């Protein structure tokens, strides 16, 4: 059965404004190389960069932290932490429902979202030790920043704090955040996790990340243990479904209609819509949710465009039969002849 066991989905945690160049370099130059390496080993690669996943409305409504924690859960056990000279944004309040779901938050209500990500993703979970990577930027890096942009790279009084509390209190809070940042870095150093310090620029960070994750991929997924092509093909379709589930809004109302259909009849159901209207996203999200809610039932997903072979009928049939054979314990061998393949497919379904 195709599962996410050969999947590397890496959550990238950092403060945002001062780490734009680092994130851009990783996304444009480093992660594509790691994706290519993973594909050569039959591994699904994915990175989570929440710069593109959180709207202004969600930020205003206090949904930033819940989204971050949820994405960390989906990415376990892979985590990259980047820290410079900023501690990051501290939420005014943490929703009581979230605290009820994550009781540990009750003791960390005056800490930045970045520290909460690190606590939740790594420090509170010893099992993360071998799959979490931390990189600290050289403090001297800020000497290379233009003066008009410097406030994005260091702790300075927040405008809201100045308006609410006055400049003296705002400055006191700056010193408080500096202390918290130093303490966080100390906790990470003392944790025994992989920590590399004083990278000089985004390029050097990229080299370190590439080297460390390449080593990890070699250890977890040796070249001589690569799955066969049919299994790899199935994994591409699973990855396609996962990619459509990362940000999905609005189609949930159709789920109940699909469920109702299959409760009432065994006849096929066809979903139609204009190109780009979200058919694949709807079916991907429904299929993944159904698999989660019904772990003992067989769900096969195939998406045109998920792979180079996705439009080849015979290869599609062979892949589906391969999954049927593996999941249902069918003793027959997969036919080689195309005509026999199609005839056998009907028998296998029966």
Short mmCIF file of C-alpha atoms in Angstrom, two decimals:
data_model
loop_
_atom_site.label_atom_id
_atom_site.label_comp_id
_atom_site.label_asym_id
_atom_site.label_seq_id
_atom_site.Cartn_x
_atom_site.Cartn_y
_atom_site.Cartn_z
CA UNK A 1 0.00 0.00 0.00
CA UNK A 2 1.26 3.47 -0.83
CA UNK A 3 1.83 5.46 2.35
CA UNK A 4 3.82 8.49 3.38
CA UNK A 5 6.64 6.36 4.86
CA UNK A 6 9.00 7.42 2.06
CA UNK A 7 8.23 11.10 2.47
CA UNK A 8 10.37 14.02 3.61
CA UNK A 9 8.23 17.05 4.35
CA UNK A 10 10.44 19.65 6.01
CA UNK A 11 9.08 22.51 8.11
CA UNK A 12 11.20 25.67 7.98
CA UNK A 13 10.98 27.80 11.13
CA UNK A 14 12.41 31.28 11.50
CA UNK A 15 11.51 34.86 12.10
CA UNK A 16 10.23 36.23 8.81
CA UNK A 17 11.39 39.75 7.95
CA UNK A 18 15.08 39.13 8.59
CA UNK A 19 15.19 35.69 6.94
CA UNK A 20 13.66 36.46 3.54
CA UNK A 21 16.97 36.06 1.68
CA UNK A 22 17.72 32.75 3.38
CA UNK A 23 14.28 31.32 2.65
CA UNK A 24 14.43 32.50 -0.96
CA UNK A 25 17.82 30.88 -1.50
CA UNK A 26 16.68 27.59 0.00
CA UNK A 27 13.48 27.52 -2.05
CA UNK A 28 15.09 28.52 -5.35
CA UNK A 29 18.43 26.71 -5.24
CA UNK A 30 18.68 24.12 -2.46
CA UNK A 31 15.30 22.43 -2.14
CA UNK A 32 15.08 21.66 -5.90
CA UNK A 33 18.36 19.71 -5.62
CA UNK A 34 17.05 17.80 -2.60
CA UNK A 35 13.77 17.10 -4.40
CA UNK A 36 15.66 15.65 -7.36
CA UNK A 37 17.76 13.45 -5.05
CA UNK A 38 14.64 12.25 -3.25
CA UNK A 39 12.91 11.42 -6.52
CA UNK A 40 15.91 9.33 -7.56
CA UNK A 41 15.44 7.32 -4.35
CA UNK A 42 11.67 6.95 -4.67
CA UNK A 43 11.07 9.50 -1.88
CA UNK A 44 8.47 12.26 -1.90
CA UNK A 45 10.02 15.65 -1.02
CA UNK A 46 8.16 18.67 0.25
CA UNK A 47 8.98 21.83 2.18
CA UNK A 48 6.67 24.04 4.22
CA UNK A 49 7.32 27.77 3.82
CA UNK A 50 4.44 29.55 5.56
CA UNK A 51 5.28 32.92 4.02
CA UNK A 52 2.87 31.88 1.29
CA UNK A 53 0.36 29.98 3.40
CA UNK A 54 -0.99 32.56 5.84
CA UNK A 55 -3.28 35.39 4.74
CA UNK A 56 -3.54 38.82 6.36
CA UNK A 57 -7.04 37.88 7.50
CA UNK A 58 -5.78 34.75 9.24
CA UNK A 59 -3.04 36.77 10.93
CA UNK A 60 -5.55 39.33 12.16
CA UNK A 61 -7.85 36.61 13.47
CA UNK A 62 -5.10 34.93 15.49
CA UNK A 63 -4.86 31.86 13.28
CA UNK A 64 -1.10 32.07 12.69
CA UNK A 65 -0.07 29.86 15.60
CA UNK A 66 -2.67 27.11 15.03
CA UNK A 67 -1.65 26.90 11.36
CA UNK A 68 2.04 26.71 12.26
CA UNK A 69 1.55 23.97 14.86
CA UNK A 70 -0.65 21.96 12.51
CA UNK A 71 1.92 22.13 9.73
CA UNK A 72 4.66 21.05 12.14
CA UNK A 73 2.60 17.97 13.00
CA UNK A 74 2.20 17.14 9.33
CA UNK A 75 5.94 17.54 8.75
CA UNK A 76 7.25 15.41 11.61
CA UNK A 77 9.98 14.45 12.12
CA UNK A 78 11.73 16.92 9.77
CA UNK A 79 12.46 20.45 11.00
CA UNK A 80 14.86 23.26 10.08
CA UNK A 81 15.31 26.17 12.49
CA UNK A 82 16.99 29.44 11.47
CA UNK A 83 17.86 32.13 14.00
CA UNK A 84 19.51 35.51 13.66
CA UNK A 85 19.28 38.55 15.94
CA UNK A 86 15.47 38.83 16.16
CA UNK A 87 13.28 36.98 18.62
CA UNK A 88 10.14 37.46 16.58
CA UNK A 89 6.48 38.28 16.99
CA UNK A 90 4.82 37.54 20.33
CA UNK A 91 1.02 36.99 20.13
CA UNK A 92 -1.02 39.22 22.43
CA UNK A 93 -3.17 36.24 23.40
CA UNK A 94 -3.34 32.55 22.60
CA UNK A 95 -6.80 31.22 21.86
CA UNK A 96 -8.22 29.22 24.78
CA UNK A 97 -9.34 26.42 22.45
CA UNK A 98 -5.78 26.02 21.19
CA UNK A 99 -4.47 25.93 24.76
CA UNK A 100 -7.03 23.21 25.53
CA UNK A 101 -5.68 21.21 22.59
CA UNK A 102 -2.05 21.94 23.45
CA UNK A 103 -1.87 22.31 27.27
CA UNK A 104 1.87 23.02 27.22
CA UNK A 105 1.09 26.44 25.70
CA UNK A 106 -0.34 27.58 29.05
CA UNK A 107 3.23 27.90 30.36
CA UNK A 108 4.51 29.78 27.31
CA UNK A 109 2.04 32.59 26.75
CA UNK A 110 4.62 35.37 26.46
CA UNK A 111 6.92 33.77 23.92
CA UNK A 112 7.33 34.33 20.21
CA UNK A 113 5.68 32.20 17.56
CA UNK A 114 9.16 31.15 16.43
CA UNK A 115 10.07 29.85 19.89
CA UNK A 116 6.71 28.09 20.18
CA UNK A 117 7.37 26.41 16.82
CA UNK A 118 10.76 25.23 18.05
CA UNK A 119 9.35 24.00 21.34
CA UNK A 120 6.49 22.14 19.69
CA UNK A 121 8.51 20.88 16.77
CA UNK A 122 11.68 19.79 18.52
CA UNK A 123 12.53 20.65 22.11
CA UNK A 124 9.38 19.08 23.60
CA UNK A 125 9.88 15.91 21.56
CA UNK A 126 13.17 13.98 22.08
CA UNK A 127 12.37 11.73 19.10
CA UNK A 128 13.09 14.68 16.81
CA UNK A 129 16.79 14.73 17.65
CA UNK A 130 18.06 12.94 14.54
CA UNK A 131 15.88 14.85 12.07
CA UNK A 132 16.04 18.46 13.32
CA UNK A 133 18.65 20.90 12.04
CA UNK A 134 19.44 24.36 13.45
CA UNK A 135 21.49 27.14 11.91
CA UNK A 136 22.47 30.41 13.62
CA UNK A 137 23.49 33.38 11.51
CA UNK A 138 26.73 35.20 12.31
CA UNK A 139 25.80 38.28 14.42
CA UNK A 140 28.30 40.29 12.32
CA UNK A 141 26.00 39.82 9.32
CA UNK A 142 23.98 42.86 10.37
CA UNK A 143 27.05 45.02 9.65
CA UNK A 144 26.46 44.31 5.94
CA UNK A 145 22.81 45.50 6.01
CA UNK A 146 21.83 48.93 4.66
CA UNK A 147 20.94 51.32 7.48
CA UNK A 148 17.36 51.85 6.26
CA UNK A 149 16.72 48.08 6.44
CA UNK A 150 18.53 47.42 9.70
CA UNK A 151 15.38 47.51 11.85
CA UNK A 152 14.21 44.31 10.13
CA UNK A 153 17.30 42.44 11.36
CA UNK A 154 17.61 43.49 15.01
CA UNK A 155 15.32 43.97 17.97
CA UNK A 156 13.95 47.51 18.07
CA UNK A 157 10.99 49.07 19.88
CA UNK A 158 7.69 48.08 18.26
CA UNK A 159 5.48 50.95 17.15
CA UNK A 160 2.46 49.43 18.91
CA UNK A 161 4.45 49.17 22.15
CA UNK A 162 5.53 52.80 21.93
CA UNK A 163 1.94 53.93 21.37
CA UNK A 164 0.56 51.78 24.19
CA UNK A 165 3.28 51.99 26.82
CA UNK A 166 5.70 54.77 25.90
CA UNK A 167 9.28 54.61 24.68
CA UNK A 168 10.81 53.55 28.01
CA UNK A 169 8.62 50.47 28.37
CA UNK A 170 9.00 49.66 24.68
CA UNK A 171 12.78 49.74 25.07
CA UNK A 172 12.56 47.52 28.16
CA UNK A 173 10.64 45.00 26.09
CA UNK A 174 13.40 45.10 23.47
CA UNK A 175 15.93 44.04 26.12
CA UNK A 176 13.52 41.37 27.33
CA UNK A 177 13.23 39.89 23.83
CA UNK A 178 17.03 39.88 23.48
CA UNK A 179 17.29 37.89 26.70
CA UNK A 180 14.65 35.44 25.50
CA UNK A 181 16.47 34.96 22.20
CA UNK A 182 19.78 34.27 23.97
CA UNK A 183 18.02 31.80 26.25
CA UNK A 184 16.39 30.03 23.30
CA UNK A 185 19.72 29.64 21.53
CA UNK A 186 21.28 28.31 24.73
CA UNK A 187 18.49 25.74 25.11
CA UNK A 188 19.02 24.58 21.53
CA UNK A 189 22.79 24.30 22.02
CA UNK A 190 22.29 22.29 25.22
CA UNK A 191 19.75 19.97 23.62
CA UNK A 192 22.29 17.85 21.79
CA UNK A 193 20.68 18.65 18.44
CA UNK A 194 22.67 19.40 15.31
CA UNK A 195 23.49 23.11 15.51
CA UNK A 196 25.77 24.99 13.14
CA UNK A 197 26.65 28.55 14.00
CA UNK A 198 27.85 31.73 12.33
CA UNK A 199 26.89 31.15 8.72
CA UNK A 200 28.06 34.20 6.80
CA UNK A 201 25.31 34.60 4.20
CA UNK A 202 22.36 32.76 2.59
CA UNK A 203 24.68 30.94 0.19
CA UNK A 204 26.72 29.40 3.00
CA UNK A 205 23.53 28.46 4.82
CA UNK A 206 22.34 26.77 1.63
CA UNK A 207 25.55 24.77 1.35
CA UNK A 208 25.19 23.57 4.94
CA UNK A 209 21.53 22.61 4.54
CA UNK A 210 22.24 20.79 1.28
CA UNK A 211 25.10 18.82 2.81
CA UNK A 212 23.24 17.92 6.01
CA UNK A 213 20.00 16.85 4.34
CA UNK A 214 21.84 14.96 1.61
CA UNK A 215 23.60 12.97 4.33
CA UNK A 216 20.26 12.32 6.03
CA UNK A 217 18.66 11.14 2.77
CA UNK A 218 21.56 8.76 2.15
CA UNK A 219 21.16 7.33 5.66
CA UNK A 220 17.38 6.96 5.57
CA UNK A 221 16.94 5.93 1.94
CA UNK A 222 20.03 4.13 0.59
CA UNK A 223 20.25 3.87 -3.18
CA UNK A 224 20.13 0.06 -3.12
CA UNK A 225 16.78 0.13 -1.30
CA UNK A 226 14.89 2.14 -3.91
CA UNK A 227 11.33 0.84 -4.45
CA UNK A 228 10.30 -0.65 -7.80
CA UNK A 229 8.90 1.65 -10.52
CA UNK A 230 5.24 0.76 -9.86
CA UNK A 231 5.56 1.70 -6.20
CA UNK A 232 7.34 4.92 -7.14
CA UNK A 233 4.53 5.76 -9.57
CA UNK A 234 1.97 5.29 -6.81
CA UNK A 235 3.97 7.56 -4.55
CA UNK A 236 3.87 10.33 -7.13
CA UNK A 237 0.07 10.22 -7.11
CA UNK A 238 0.05 10.25 -3.31
CA UNK A 239 2.37 13.27 -3.36
CA UNK A 240 0.10 14.97 -5.90
CA UNK A 241 -2.88 14.48 -3.57
CA UNK A 242 -0.90 15.80 -0.61
CA UNK A 243 0.10 18.91 -2.56
CA UNK A 244 -3.58 19.70 -3.16
CA UNK A 245 -4.34 19.33 0.54
CA UNK A 246 -1.89 21.93 1.88
CA UNK A 247 -4.16 24.93 1.36
CA UNK A 248 -7.76 23.92 0.65
CA UNK A 249 -10.79 26.10 1.21
CA UNK A 250 -14.39 25.92 0.05
CA UNK A 251 -14.88 22.40 -1.24
CA UNK A 252 -15.77 20.76 2.04
CA UNK A 253 -19.48 21.21 1.32
CA UNK A 254 -19.17 18.61 -1.44
CA UNK A 255 -17.74 15.96 0.88
CA UNK A 256 -21.12 15.09 2.37
CA UNK A 257 -22.63 14.74 -1.11
CA UNK A 258 -19.93 12.28 -2.13
CA UNK A 259 -20.35 10.34 1.11
CA UNK A 260 -24.13 10.22 0.66
CA UNK A 261 -23.79 8.83 -2.86
CA UNK A 262 -21.68 5.87 -1.79
CA UNK A 263 -23.90 5.16 1.19
CA UNK A 264 -26.90 4.87 -1.12
CA UNK A 265 -25.48 3.03 -4.13
CA UNK A 266 -22.48 1.17 -5.49
CA UNK A 267 -22.75 2.89 -8.86
CA UNK A 268 -19.86 5.10 -10.02
CA UNK A 269 -19.95 8.83 -9.40
CA UNK A 270 -18.61 11.29 -11.95
CA UNK A 271 -17.54 14.78 -10.96
CA UNK A 272 -17.46 17.35 -13.77
CA UNK A 273 -16.36 20.96 -13.89
CA UNK A 274 -14.48 23.55 -15.88
CA UNK A 275 -10.72 23.27 -16.14
CA UNK A 276 -9.12 24.83 -13.08
CA UNK A 277 -12.32 24.77 -11.03
CA UNK A 278 -10.79 22.53 -8.36
CA UNK A 279 -11.88 19.00 -9.26
CA UNK A 280 -8.49 17.46 -8.44
CA UNK A 281 -8.22 19.38 -5.19
CA UNK A 282 -11.69 18.28 -4.13
CA UNK A 283 -11.09 14.61 -4.88
CA UNK A 284 -7.59 14.67 -3.38
CA UNK A 285 -8.83 16.16 -0.12
CA UNK A 286 -11.85 13.87 0.02
CA UNK A 287 -9.73 10.81 -0.75
CA UNK A 288 -7.08 11.61 1.86
CA UNK A 289 -9.73 12.34 4.49
CA UNK A 290 -11.61 9.14 3.65
CA UNK A 291 -8.39 7.11 3.95
CA UNK A 292 -7.78 8.64 7.37
CA UNK A 293 -11.35 8.01 8.57
CA UNK A 294 -11.53 4.48 7.09
CA UNK A 295 -8.02 3.00 7.46
CA UNK A 296 -9.21 -0.55 6.66
CA UNK A 297 -10.82 0.36 3.36
CA UNK A 298 -8.99 0.44 0.04
CA UNK A 299 -8.74 3.84 -1.64
CA UNK A 300 -6.81 4.13 -4.91
CA UNK A 301 -6.16 7.59 -6.31
CA UNK A 302 -4.91 8.39 -9.81
CA UNK A 303 -4.42 11.94 -11.11
CA UNK A 304 -3.77 12.89 -14.73
CA UNK A 305 -0.67 15.07 -14.69
CA UNK A 306 0.82 13.63 -11.50
CA UNK A 307 3.52 11.82 -13.48
CA UNK A 308 4.77 11.28 -17.01
CA UNK A 309 2.98 7.91 -17.12
CA UNK A 310 -0.32 9.14 -15.72
CA UNK A 311 -2.00 9.35 -19.15
CA UNK A 312 -0.88 5.89 -20.31
CA UNK A 313 -3.90 3.60 -19.82
CA UNK A 314 -1.94 0.34 -19.66
CA UNK A 315 0.54 1.71 -17.13
CA UNK A 316 -2.33 3.10 -15.06
CA UNK A 317 -4.04 -0.31 -15.05
CA UNK A 318 -0.77 -2.04 -14.16
CA UNK A 319 -0.18 0.36 -11.24
CA UNK A 320 -3.68 -0.08 -9.86
CA UNK A 321 -3.40 -3.87 -10.17
CA UNK A 322 -0.06 -3.73 -8.36
CA UNK A 323 -1.70 -1.94 -5.44
CA UNK A 324 -4.61 -4.40 -5.46
CA UNK A 325 -2.16 -7.30 -5.40
CA UNK A 326 -0.20 -5.84 -2.50
CA UNK A 327 -3.17 -4.71 -0.42
CA UNK A 328 -5.53 -7.67 -1.03
CA UNK A 329 -3.00 -10.47 -1.24
CA UNK A 330 -3.89 -11.53 -4.80
CA UNK A 331 -1.70 -14.49 -5.75
CA UNK A 332 -1.83 -14.03 -9.53
CA UNK A 333 1.08 -12.35 -11.27
CA UNK A 334 0.67 -9.15 -13.25
CA UNK A 335 0.17 -10.02 -16.95
CA UNK A 336 2.77 -8.75 -19.36
CA UNK A 337 0.59 -8.79 -22.48
CA UNK A 338 -1.58 -5.67 -22.79
CA UNK A 339 -4.74 -7.54 -23.82
CA UNK A 340 -4.32 -9.99 -20.95
CA UNK A 341 -3.69 -7.06 -18.62
CA UNK A 342 -7.04 -5.42 -19.35
CA UNK A 343 -8.94 -8.71 -19.15
CA UNK A 344 -7.27 -9.59 -15.86
CA UNK A 345 -8.07 -6.13 -14.46
CA UNK A 346 -11.80 -6.84 -14.62
CA UNK A 347 -11.32 -10.18 -12.93
CA UNK A 348 -9.18 -8.66 -10.19
CA UNK A 349 -11.78 -5.98 -9.52
CA UNK A 350 -14.44 -8.70 -9.25
#
